[in-house]
Amino acid sequence: MAADPETTATNPTRMEDLVSLCARRGLIFQSSEIYGGINGFWDYGPLGVELKNNLKAFWWQRVVREREDVEGVDSAIVAHPRTWEASGHVEHFSDPMVDCRACKKRFRADQLDDIGPCPSREGTSEHDLTPARHFNLMLRTFIGASEEAADTAYLRAETCQSIFTDFRRIRETSRHKIPFGIAQIGKAFRNEINPRNFTFRSREFEQAELEYFVHPSERERWFEYWLDERQRFHRDLGFAPERLRMRPHEPDELAHYAKAAADVEYLFPFGWQEIEGIHDRGDWDLTRHSEYAGRDLGVTDEETKEKFVPMVIETSVGIDRTTLALLCDAFEVEELADGESRNVLRLHPVVAPIKAAVLPLSKKLSEPARRIAAELRRHWNVFYDESGNIGRRYRRQDEVGTPFCITWDFESEDDGQVTLRERDSMQQERISADGLVAHLRRRLEGAGGSEAAR
Amino acid sequence: MAADPETTATNPTRMEDLVSLCARRGLIFQSSEIYGGINGFWDYGPLGVELKNNLKAFWWQRVVREREDVEGVDSAIVAHPRTWEASGHVEHFSDPMVDCRACKKRFRADQLDDIGPCPSREGTSEHDLTPARHFNLMLRTFIGASEEAADTAYLRAETCQSIFTDFRRIRETSRHKIPFGIAQIGKAFRNEINPRNFTFRSREFEQAELEYFVHPSERERWFEYWLDERQRFHRDLGFAPERLRMRPHEPDELAHYAKAAADVEYLFPFGWQEIEGIHDRGDWDLTRHSEYAGRDLGVTDEETKEKFVPMVIETSVGIDRTTLALLCDAFEVEELADGESRNVLRLHPVVAPIKAAVLPLSKKLSEPARRIAAELRRHWNVFYDESGNIGRRYRRQDEVGTPFCITWDFESEDDGQVTLRERDSMQQERISADGLVAHLRRRLEGAGGSEAAR
């Protein structure tokens, strides 16, 4: 822990080890592997889906369910095409690209440093590049029975736009006054030219976004509030403080609609990178959609009768990025006293895919052990494993971040006690099988995890 | 309850009332409403997303977490295009369509009974139809920096195909022997020509699919097993038995790959319709993907050394359809003794969007009432409402299916008791505020709901 965080974290071998562990244990692997994969798309296996779902449930619990002032929504991935004209995506959501006339490859015009020689040109190995052209990053599709241009639609590039188009309906049906927020978790798509860094930059990804609508006079106060609140969220996920930081945007980094912005950054093995953005989007979105839809999306203060367009403070989590950050932060190859080493994922119980593993010391003890597993399964995601030696079974659970292992042995039959082994310390204690649920509840959910820890 | 279920359920007014309630209370409404909507796409508002998420959580708890023999997965919506060649979708997943040469409208060739007169032809009002042509129902998109045909990809038309392409990776990493299953919840897309019946037939929808892999000699046994198991699931959701049935497919209805199939059907106001399908898919999928990927997806029995391709029993729930069925089944306009009527959604607590509402009798009592709401919110989704008369607030909760209302009144200050009102019977009882969590836990989660009921 005394090592410099930048040095430790930017060790490339460590990232390879993690990627390999993720494939070997079925956490995350390339989509369509048997067809050679598809660049920028990933599948979450049995343990990966639990990890990601736990993160989403924790966010939903904190941001939506525990708050009186936030409502959830789940909108369609395909929205009306006018949505993306109003938002500016059709016109502006593009990267400048150049093509090589010889090899037909395409590159980002702002990333030409490392594109290598052209394989199709003799004499000179340089690419024969066209001038830069803008290339829209939205994924296009076609809806309806006809093949006319009017039926072009886009897969959403961000989940927030439908929050703006649904704003009036949700405000009216939920009878909220300003300030209040609307939150959504869902898939979004961007045709990234160079997907890279494992799941960090992919073409299909999941966002958890909150759009919080405030009176213009209160925007700065709420921006500050959400900065604090979102830092607390990431701290509560158990991130090492030295690998987490809040980086305010410089004025020249701000998006055209943004008045202020800050990124929550995590120190990945490949450097500091954004896992969440907090943006003061002003009244840009509601004003544009009012204009394009010909509908007034403004509100009237019931007391003062003042009419105004609310300002929007947005907090936008990359669920895949945060999942990856959790894995990077938790992963350790630990040298043990006996000269051996073990892989361990020191995941916070709230996100750990499996909360407890039940392991009979011998297959002969499977009946009572299965009974315990079935009881625990009513409360948490629990794994049962009866094959192989017990040390090896402990290691397999350490490697996927299971906080507790429960062993039923031959003495358990007589004294009604089981061995509870803790992942991080590897310490073991004997506790009564009858008190197991209460004991685990205290240790899994006690530390701020609340009931989202399942 | 004595009325004939077909007569009661096919009352069209009732469906209109439900659709209007869904919009008015923000359960489900048209996507991109402010732009005039987009045909076949729907958004779930604050209460709708909770209802749908509860259904998904209940399925995941039952099918994945409570079972030792099923693993979950969450794969990308965009898969390698070869996936859809192997599955037969590129070639066969189409409807026969005809176009009118005059008005340019397109119709399904097998649904020409009710297409009306042609508005563009004088003299004859009949359409001038082309011969039938096949129209593929998959949504197409384009991936990568180039615009060449090689980069065409499809939005998945069903979630199961990636279960088959990931089969080997998941089997190996989870170390399962046959029989075992892989389950997934996620979005799928079909370019339906005529989206209709509210959310029943839409273009973007969510599936919850289980693919259960068995030895060829055991396929009939497992098909029967899953028929029973899935009926139990729907019964446990509280559907009225007379509006739920299992309908085996006739031999001429079977898909080309299917050996046997049955639908779970619900009696919607628009008739009996499928909400889940149970299919014996044989070895079609694994064999085709083995062939197209050039990878052996067969397995070897460790004891007998027999090599075989597992047979697949599939259970496939339409999440949106089942959500709609839950709403139809729960919705009632009840005539009360005093001559008034109330809207009530008699939803099972496991799926009810809000489990309890906390209502102070007067705004002066908001502090202790909010304290109770905050405590209950640690366990369930809880709503707080202090405005309007108490009878009106009860009615608003009835209409969205909240099982319990808790009222804090002026006596509560003295005796530490609150009024607990039950949605269906409207009966009220006084209970101790201290025992409220335990009392609600018993009544919300006691009846088979387990801990998924949050």
CSV table of C-alpha atoms in Angstrom, one decimal, chain B residues 13-392:
chain,number,residue,atom,x,y,z
B,13,THR,CA,-63.8,-0.4,-23.1
B,14,ARG,CA,-61.9,-2.0,-20.3
B,15,MET,CA,-58.7,-2.1,-22.4
B,16,GLU,CA,-59.1,1.6,-23.3
B,17,ASP,CA,-59.6,2.4,-19.6
B,18,LEU,CA,-56.4,0.6,-18.8
B,19,VAL,CA,-54.4,2.3,-21.5
B,20,SER,CA,-55.6,5.7,-20.3
B,21,LEU,CA,-54.8,4.8,-16.7
B,22,CYS,CA,-51.3,3.8,-17.8
B,23,ALA,CA,-50.7,7.2,-19.5
B,24,ARG,CA,-52.4,9.2,-16.7
B,25,ARG,CA,-50.4,7.6,-13.9
B,26,GLY,CA,-47.2,7.4,-15.9
B,27,LEU,CA,-47.0,3.6,-16.0
B,28,ILE,CA,-46.5,3.1,-19.8
B,29,PHE,CA,-46.9,5.6,-22.6
B,30,GLN,CA,-45.8,6.1,-26.2
B,31,SER,CA,-42.1,6.7,-26.8
B,32,SER,CA,-41.2,10.2,-28.1
B,33,GLU,CA,-44.8,11.4,-27.4
B,34,ILE,CA,-43.9,15.0,-27.9
B,35,TYR,CA,-42.8,14.2,-31.5
B,36,GLY,CA,-46.1,12.4,-32.2
B,37,GLY,CA,-44.8,9.0,-31.0
B,38,ILE,CA,-43.0,6.3,-32.9
B,39,ASN,CA,-45.0,3.3,-33.9
B,40,GLY,CA,-44.2,0.1,-31.9
B,41,PHE,CA,-42.0,1.7,-29.2
B,42,TRP,CA,-43.1,2.4,-25.6
B,43,ASP,CA,-41.6,4.0,-22.5
B,44,TYR,CA,-42.1,2.8,-19.0
B,45,GLY,CA,-42.6,5.7,-16.5
B,46,PRO,CA,-41.8,5.8,-12.8
B,47,LEU,CA,-44.3,3.2,-11.8
B,48,GLY,CA,-44.0,1.1,-15.0
B,49,VAL,CA,-40.2,0.6,-14.6
B,50,GLU,CA,-40.7,-0.6,-11.1
B,51,LEU,CA,-43.4,-3.0,-12.1
B,52,LYS,CA,-41.3,-4.4,-15.0
B,53,ASN,CA,-38.1,-4.6,-12.9
B,54,ASN,CA,-40.0,-6.5,-10.2
B,55,LEU,CA,-41.2,-9.0,-12.7
B,56,LYS,CA,-37.6,-9.4,-14.1
B,57,ALA,CA,-36.2,-9.7,-10.6
B,58,PHE,CA,-38.8,-12.4,-9.7
B,59,TRP,CA,-37.9,-14.4,-12.8
B,60,TRP,CA,-34.2,-14.0,-12.2
B,61,GLN,CA,-34.6,-15.1,-8.5
B,62,ARG,CA,-36.6,-18.2,-9.5
B,63,VAL,CA,-34.8,-19.3,-12.6
B,64,VAL,CA,-31.2,-18.3,-11.8
B,65,ARG,CA,-30.5,-17.6,-8.2
B,66,GLU,CA,-32.5,-20.2,-6.5
B,67,ARG,CA,-31.3,-23.0,-8.8
B,68,GLU,CA,-27.9,-24.7,-8.7
B,69,ASP,CA,-28.3,-25.8,-12.3
B,70,VAL,CA,-28.8,-22.5,-14.1
B,71,GLU,CA,-26.3,-19.7,-14.9
B,72,GLY,CA,-27.0,-16.2,-16.0
B,73,VAL,CA,-25.5,-14.2,-18.9
B,74,ASP,CA,-25.9,-10.7,-20.3
B,75,SER,CA,-24.7,-10.5,-23.9
B,76,ALA,CA,-24.5,-7.7,-26.4
B,77,ILE,CA,-27.5,-6.8,-28.4
B,78,VAL,CA,-25.3,-6.6,-31.6
B,79,ALA,CA,-23.8,-10.0,-32.3
B,80,HIS,CA,-21.5,-11.2,-35.1
B,81,PRO,CA,-23.6,-11.3,-38.3
B,82,ARG,CA,-22.7,-15.0,-38.8
B,83,THR,CA,-24.8,-15.7,-35.7
B,84,TRP,CA,-27.9,-14.8,-37.7
B,85,GLU,CA,-26.9,-16.8,-40.8
B,86,ALA,CA,-26.4,-19.9,-38.6
B,87,SER,CA,-29.7,-19.4,-36.8
B,88,GLY,CA,-31.5,-19.2,-40.1
B,89,HIS,CA,-32.8,-15.6,-39.4
B,90,VAL,CA,-31.1,-14.0,-42.4
B,91,GLU,CA,-32.7,-16.5,-44.7
B,92,HIS,CA,-36.0,-17.3,-43.1
B,93,PHE,CA,-37.0,-14.6,-40.5
B,94,SER,CA,-39.4,-12.8,-42.8
B,95,ASP,CA,-43.1,-12.1,-43.5
B,96,PRO,CA,-44.6,-12.3,-47.0
B,97,MET,CA,-45.5,-8.7,-48.0
B,98,VAL,CA,-47.4,-7.1,-50.9
B,99,ASP,CA,-47.3,-3.5,-52.0
B,100,CYS,CA,-50.1,-1.4,-53.5
B,101,ARG,CA,-48.7,0.1,-56.7
B,102,ALA,CA,-51.1,3.0,-56.4
B,103,CYS,CA,-50.9,4.2,-52.8
B,104,LYS,CA,-47.5,2.6,-52.0
B,105,LYS,CA,-48.8,1.1,-48.8
B,106,ARG,CA,-47.4,-2.3,-47.7
B,107,PHE,CA,-49.4,-5.1,-46.2
B,108,ARG,CA,-48.8,-8.6,-44.9
B,109,ALA,CA,-49.8,-11.1,-47.6
B,110,ASP,CA,-51.4,-13.3,-45.0
B,111,GLN,CA,-53.5,-10.5,-43.5
B,112,LEU,CA,-55.3,-9.0,-46.5
B,113,ASP,CA,-58.9,-9.3,-45.1
B,114,ASP,CA,-59.1,-5.9,-43.5
B,115,ILE,CA,-56.8,-3.5,-45.5
B,116,GLY,CA,-59.6,-1.1,-46.6
B,117,PRO,CA,-60.0,0.7,-50.0
B,118,CYS,CA,-57.1,2.3,-51.8
B,119,PRO,CA,-57.2,6.1,-51.4
B,120,SER,CA,-55.2,6.7,-54.6
B,121,ARG,CA,-57.3,4.9,-57.2
B,122,GLU,CA,-60.4,6.2,-58.9
B,123,GLY,CA,-63.0,4.0,-60.6
B,124,THR,CA,-62.1,1.0,-58.4
B,125,SER,CA,-61.3,1.3,-54.7
B,126,GLU,CA,-59.3,-1.9,-54.6
B,127,HIS,CA,-55.6,-1.9,-54.1
B,128,ASP,CA,-53.4,-2.8,-57.0
B,129,LEU,CA,-51.2,-5.3,-55.2
B,130,THR,CA,-47.8,-6.7,-56.3
B,131,PRO,CA,-47.1,-10.4,-55.8
B,132,ALA,CA,-45.9,-11.4,-52.3
B,133,ARG,CA,-42.3,-10.8,-51.5
B,134,HIS,CA,-40.4,-11.7,-48.3
B,135,PHE,CA,-39.5,-8.9,-46.0
B,136,ASN,CA,-36.9,-9.6,-43.3
B,137,LEU,CA,-37.9,-8.6,-39.8
B,138,MET,CA,-34.5,-8.1,-38.3
B,139,LEU,CA,-33.3,-4.5,-37.7
B,140,ARG,CA,-30.1,-3.8,-39.6
B,141,THR,CA,-27.3,-1.5,-38.7
B,142,PHE,CA,-23.7,-0.7,-39.7
B,143,ILE,CA,-20.7,-1.2,-37.5
B,144,GLY,CA,-17.1,0.1,-38.0
B,145,ALA,CA,-15.5,3.0,-39.8
B,146,SER,CA,-16.1,1.8,-43.3
B,147,GLU,CA,-19.4,1.7,-45.1
B,148,GLU,CA,-18.8,-1.6,-46.9
B,149,ALA,CA,-21.4,-4.4,-46.9
B,150,ALA,CA,-19.1,-6.5,-44.7
B,151,ASP,CA,-20.0,-4.3,-41.7
B,152,THR,CA,-23.7,-4.9,-41.8
B,153,ALA,CA,-24.9,-6.1,-38.4
B,154,TYR,CA,-28.3,-6.9,-36.9
B,155,LEU,CA,-30.0,-6.0,-33.7
B,156,ARG,CA,-30.8,-9.4,-32.1
B,157,ALA,CA,-34.2,-10.7,-32.9
B,158,GLU,CA,-34.1,-13.0,-29.9
B,159,THR,CA,-31.8,-13.2,-26.9
B,160,CYS,CA,-31.3,-16.9,-27.0
B,161,GLN,CA,-28.8,-17.0,-29.9
B,162,SER,CA,-25.9,-15.6,-27.9
B,163,ILE,CA,-26.7,-18.2,-25.2
B,164,PHE,CA,-25.9,-20.8,-27.9
B,165,THR,CA,-22.7,-19.0,-29.1
B,166,ASP,CA,-21.5,-18.6,-25.5
B,167,PHE,CA,-22.5,-22.1,-24.5
B,168,ARG,CA,-19.1,-23.6,-24.5
B,169,ARG,CA,-17.4,-20.7,-22.7
B,170,ILE,CA,-20.1,-20.8,-20.0
B,171,ARG,CA,-20.1,-24.5,-19.6
B,172,GLU,CA,-16.4,-24.7,-19.2
B,173,THR,CA,-16.0,-21.7,-16.8
B,174,SER,CA,-19.0,-22.8,-14.6
B,175,ARG,CA,-17.9,-26.4,-14.7
B,176,HIS,CA,-21.5,-27.7,-15.2
B,177,LYS,CA,-22.4,-31.1,-16.5
B,178,ILE,CA,-25.4,-31.8,-18.6
B,179,PRO,CA,-28.2,-31.1,-17.7
B,180,PHE,CA,-27.9,-27.4,-16.9
B,181,GLY,CA,-29.3,-24.1,-18.2
B,182,ILE,CA,-28.2,-20.6,-19.2
B,183,ALA,CA,-30.6,-17.7,-18.7
B,184,GLN,CA,-30.8,-14.2,-20.0
B,185,ILE,CA,-33.0,-11.1,-19.8
B,186,GLY,CA,-32.6,-8.4,-22.4
B,187,LYS,CA,-33.9,-6.4,-25.3
B,188,ALA,CA,-34.7,-7.8,-28.7
B,189,PHE,CA,-36.0,-6.1,-31.9
B,190,ARG,CA,-38.3,-7.0,-34.7
B,191,ASN,CA,-39.5,-4.8,-37.5
B,192,GLU,CA,-43.2,-5.8,-37.0
B,193,ILE,CA,-45.3,-4.5,-39.9
B,194,ASN,CA,-48.3,-3.9,-37.7
B,195,PRO,CA,-47.5,-3.1,-34.1
B,196,ARG,CA,-50.7,-3.4,-32.2
B,197,ASN,CA,-52.6,-4.1,-28.9
B,198,PHE,CA,-50.8,-1.5,-26.8
B,199,THR,CA,-47.4,-3.0,-25.8
B,200,PHE,CA,-48.4,-6.6,-26.8
B,201,ARG,CA,-46.8,-6.5,-30.3
B,202,SER,CA,-44.1,-3.9,-30.4
B,203,ARG,CA,-40.8,-3.5,-32.3
B,204,GLU,CA,-38.5,-3.2,-29.3
B,205,PHE,CA,-39.3,-5.7,-26.5
B,206,GLU,CA,-37.7,-7.5,-23.6
B,207,GLN,CA,-37.3,-11.3,-23.3
B,208,ALA,CA,-36.4,-13.5,-20.4
B,209,GLU,CA,-35.1,-16.7,-21.9
B,210,LEU,CA,-33.8,-20.0,-20.4
B,211,GLU,CA,-32.0,-22.5,-22.6
B,212,TYR,CA,-31.8,-25.8,-20.8
B,213,PHE,CA,-29.3,-28.3,-22.2
B,214,VAL,CA,-30.1,-32.0,-21.7
B,215,HIS,CA,-29.1,-35.5,-22.9
B,216,PRO,CA,-31.1,-36.6,-25.9
B,217,SER,CA,-32.6,-39.5,-24.0
B,218,GLU,CA,-34.0,-37.1,-21.4
B,219,ARG,CA,-35.5,-34.4,-23.6
B,220,GLU,CA,-39.2,-35.5,-23.1
B,221,ARG,CA,-38.8,-35.7,-19.4
B,222,TRP,CA,-37.3,-32.2,-19.2
B,223,PHE,CA,-39.8,-30.7,-21.6
B,224,GLU,CA,-42.6,-31.9,-19.2
B,225,TYR,CA,-40.7,-30.7,-16.2
B,226,TRP,CA,-40.4,-27.1,-17.6
B,227,LEU,CA,-44.1,-27.1,-18.6
B,228,ASP,CA,-45.0,-27.7,-15.0
B,229,GLU,CA,-42.4,-25.3,-13.6
B,230,ARG,CA,-43.4,-22.5,-15.8
B,231,GLN,CA,-47.1,-22.9,-15.1
B,232,ARG,CA,-46.2,-22.7,-11.4
B,233,PHE,CA,-44.3,-19.5,-12.0
B,234,HIS,CA,-47.3,-17.7,-13.6
B,235,ARG,CA,-49.7,-19.0,-10.9
B,236,ASP,CA,-47.3,-17.6,-8.3
B,237,LEU,CA,-47.6,-14.2,-9.9
B,238,GLY,CA,-51.2,-14.3,-9.0
B,239,PHE,CA,-52.9,-14.6,-12.4
B,240,ALA,CA,-56.6,-15.7,-12.2
B,241,PRO,CA,-56.6,-19.4,-13.1
B,242,GLU,CA,-59.5,-19.0,-15.6
B,243,ARG,CA,-57.5,-16.5,-17.6
B,244,LEU,CA,-54.3,-18.6,-17.9
B,245,ARG,CA,-53.9,-21.7,-20.0
B,246,MET,CA,-51.2,-23.9,-21.5
B,247,ARG,CA,-51.8,-24.5,-25.2
B,248,PRO,CA,-49.7,-27.3,-26.9
B,249,HIS,CA,-48.8,-26.5,-30.5
B,250,GLU,CA,-50.3,-28.5,-33.3
B,251,PRO,CA,-47.7,-30.3,-35.4
B,252,ASP,CA,-48.2,-27.9,-38.3
B,253,GLU,CA,-47.5,-24.8,-36.1
B,254,LEU,CA,-44.1,-26.0,-35.0
B,255,ALA,CA,-41.1,-23.9,-36.1
B,256,HIS,CA,-38.8,-25.7,-38.5
B,257,TYR,CA,-36.3,-26.6,-35.7
B,258,ALA,CA,-38.9,-27.5,-33.0
B,259,LYS,CA,-39.8,-31.0,-31.9
B,260,ALA,CA,-42.5,-29.9,-29.5
B,261,ALA,CA,-43.9,-26.7,-28.2
B,262,ALA,CA,-46.5,-25.1,-25.9
B,263,ASP,CA,-47.6,-21.6,-25.2
B,264,VAL,CA,-48.6,-20.1,-21.9
B,265,GLU,CA,-51.5,-18.0,-22.9
B,266,TYR,CA,-53.3,-15.3,-21.1
B,267,LEU,CA,-56.9,-14.1,-21.8
B,268,PHE,CA,-56.3,-10.5,-22.7
B,269,PRO,CA,-59.2,-8.2,-23.4
B,270,PHE,CA,-58.3,-8.7,-27.1
B,271,GLY,CA,-58.4,-12.5,-26.7
B,272,TRP,CA,-56.1,-15.5,-25.8
B,273,GLN,CA,-52.5,-14.6,-26.6
B,274,GLU,CA,-49.1,-16.1,-25.9
B,275,ILE,CA,-47.0,-14.6,-23.0
B,276,GLU,CA,-44.4,-17.4,-22.9
B,277,GLY,CA,-43.3,-20.2,-25.2
B,278,ILE,CA,-41.8,-23.5,-24.1
B,279,HIS,CA,-40.0,-25.2,-27.0
B,280,ASP,CA,-38.1,-28.4,-27.5
B,281,ARG,CA,-35.5,-26.9,-30.0
B,282,GLY,CA,-33.6,-30.2,-30.3
B,283,ASP,CA,-30.0,-29.9,-31.3
B,284,TRP,CA,-30.7,-27.4,-34.2
B,285,ASP,CA,-29.0,-24.4,-32.7
B,286,LEU,CA,-25.8,-26.0,-31.3
B,287,THR,CA,-25.4,-28.1,-34.5
B,288,ARG,CA,-25.8,-25.0,-36.8
B,289,HIS,CA,-23.4,-22.9,-34.8
B,290,SER,CA,-20.9,-25.8,-34.6
B,291,GLU,CA,-21.1,-25.9,-38.4
B,292,TYR,CA,-20.9,-22.2,-39.1
B,293,ALA,CA,-18.2,-21.5,-36.6
B,294,GLY,CA,-16.2,-24.6,-37.3
B,295,ARG,CA,-16.1,-25.3,-33.6
B,296,ASP,CA,-17.3,-28.5,-31.9
B,297,LEU,CA,-20.0,-27.4,-29.4
B,298,GLY,CA,-20.8,-31.0,-28.4
B,299,VAL,CA,-20.0,-32.5,-25.0
B,300,THR,CA,-18.5,-35.7,-23.7
B,301,ASP,CA,-20.1,-37.6,-20.8
B,302,GLU,CA,-17.3,-38.0,-18.3
B,303,GLU,CA,-18.5,-41.4,-17.1
B,304,THR,CA,-19.6,-43.2,-20.2
B,305,LYS,CA,-17.2,-41.2,-22.6
B,306,GLU,CA,-20.2,-40.8,-24.9
B,307,LYS,CA,-20.0,-37.8,-27.2
B,308,PHE,CA,-23.2,-36.0,-28.0
B,309,VAL,CA,-24.8,-32.7,-28.9
B,310,PRO,CA,-27.2,-31.6,-26.1
B,311,MET,CA,-30.8,-31.1,-26.8
B,312,VAL,CA,-32.3,-27.7,-25.8
B,313,ILE,CA,-35.5,-27.1,-23.9
B,314,GLU,CA,-36.3,-23.4,-24.1
B,315,THR,CA,-38.6,-21.3,-22.0
B,316,SER,CA,-39.1,-17.8,-23.4
B,317,VAL,CA,-41.1,-15.1,-21.5
B,318,GLY,CA,-42.2,-11.9,-23.2
B,319,ILE,CA,-41.5,-9.4,-20.3
B,320,ASP,CA,-43.6,-6.6,-21.8
B,321,ARG,CA,-46.5,-9.0,-22.6
B,322,THR,CA,-46.4,-10.5,-19.2
B,323,THR,CA,-46.3,-7.0,-17.7
B,324,LEU,CA,-49.4,-6.1,-19.7
B,325,ALA,CA,-51.1,-9.3,-18.7
B,326,LEU,CA,-50.4,-8.5,-15.0
B,327,LEU,CA,-52.0,-5.1,-15.5
B,328,CYS,CA,-55.0,-6.5,-17.4
B,329,ASP,CA,-55.5,-9.2,-14.7
B,330,ALA,CA,-55.2,-6.7,-11.8
B,331,PHE,CA,-57.3,-3.9,-13.2
B,332,GLU,CA,-60.8,-3.5,-11.9
B,333,VAL,CA,-63.3,-0.7,-11.7
B,334,GLU,CA,-65.0,-1.7,-8.4
B,335,GLU,CA,-68.5,-0.6,-7.5
B,336,LEU,CA,-68.5,0.3,-3.8
B,337,ALA,CA,-71.4,0.1,-1.3
B,338,ASP,CA,-71.8,3.8,-1.1
B,339,GLY,CA,-72.6,4.0,-4.8
B,340,GLU,CA,-69.2,5.3,-5.8
B,341,SER,CA,-66.6,3.4,-7.7
B,342,ARG,CA,-62.8,3.1,-7.5
B,343,ASN,CA,-60.1,2.0,-9.9
B,344,VAL,CA,-57.9,-0.7,-8.3
B,345,LEU,CA,-54.9,-2.7,-9.5
B,346,ARG,CA,-55.0,-5.9,-7.5
B,347,LEU,CA,-51.3,-6.7,-8.2
B,348,HIS,CA,-49.4,-9.4,-6.3
B,349,PRO,CA,-47.1,-7.7,-3.8
B,350,VAL,CA,-44.1,-9.3,-5.5
B,351,VAL,CA,-44.7,-7.1,-8.6
B,352,ALA,CA,-46.5,-4.0,-7.1
B,353,PRO,CA,-44.4,-0.9,-8.0
B,354,ILE,CA,-44.9,0.6,-4.6
B,355,LYS,CA,-45.1,-1.7,-1.6
B,356,ALA,CA,-46.4,0.8,0.9
B,357,ALA,CA,-47.4,4.5,1.0
B,358,VAL,CA,-46.9,6.6,4.1
B,359,LEU,CA,-49.5,9.3,4.6
B,360,PRO,CA,-49.6,11.7,7.5
B,361,LEU,CA,-53.2,12.7,8.3
B,362,SER,CA,-52.1,16.4,8.2
B,363,LYS,CA,-49.0,18.2,7.0
B,364,LYS,CA,-48.3,19.1,10.6
B,365,LEU,CA,-47.5,15.4,11.1
B,366,SER,CA,-45.0,15.2,8.3
B,367,GLU,CA,-41.9,14.8,10.5
B,368,PRO,CA,-42.7,11.5,12.2
B,369,ALA,CA,-44.4,10.2,9.0
B,370,ARG,CA,-41.2,11.0,7.0
B,371,ARG,CA,-39.2,9.1,9.6
B,372,ILE,CA,-41.3,6.0,9.1
B,373,ALA,CA,-41.1,6.3,5.3
B,374,ALA,CA,-37.3,6.6,5.5
B,375,GLU,CA,-37.1,3.5,7.7
B,376,LEU,CA,-39.4,1.5,5.4
B,377,ARG,CA,-37.4,2.7,2.3
B,378,ARG,CA,-34.4,0.7,3.5
B,379,HIS,CA,-36.4,-2.4,2.8
B,380,TRP,CA,-38.9,-1.7,0.0
B,381,ASN,CA,-40.0,0.9,-2.5
B,382,VAL,CA,-42.1,3.2,-0.4
B,383,PHE,CA,-44.0,6.3,-1.4
B,384,TYR,CA,-44.7,9.4,0.8
B,385,ASP,CA,-47.7,11.7,0.1
B,386,GLU,CA,-48.9,14.4,2.4
B,387,SER,CA,-51.2,16.5,0.1
B,388,GLY,CA,-55.0,16.2,-0.4
B,389,ASN,CA,-57.6,14.5,1.7
B,390,ILE,CA,-56.9,11.0,3.0
B,391,GLY,CA,-59.6,9.3,1.1
B,392,ARG,CA,-58.3,10.7,-2.2
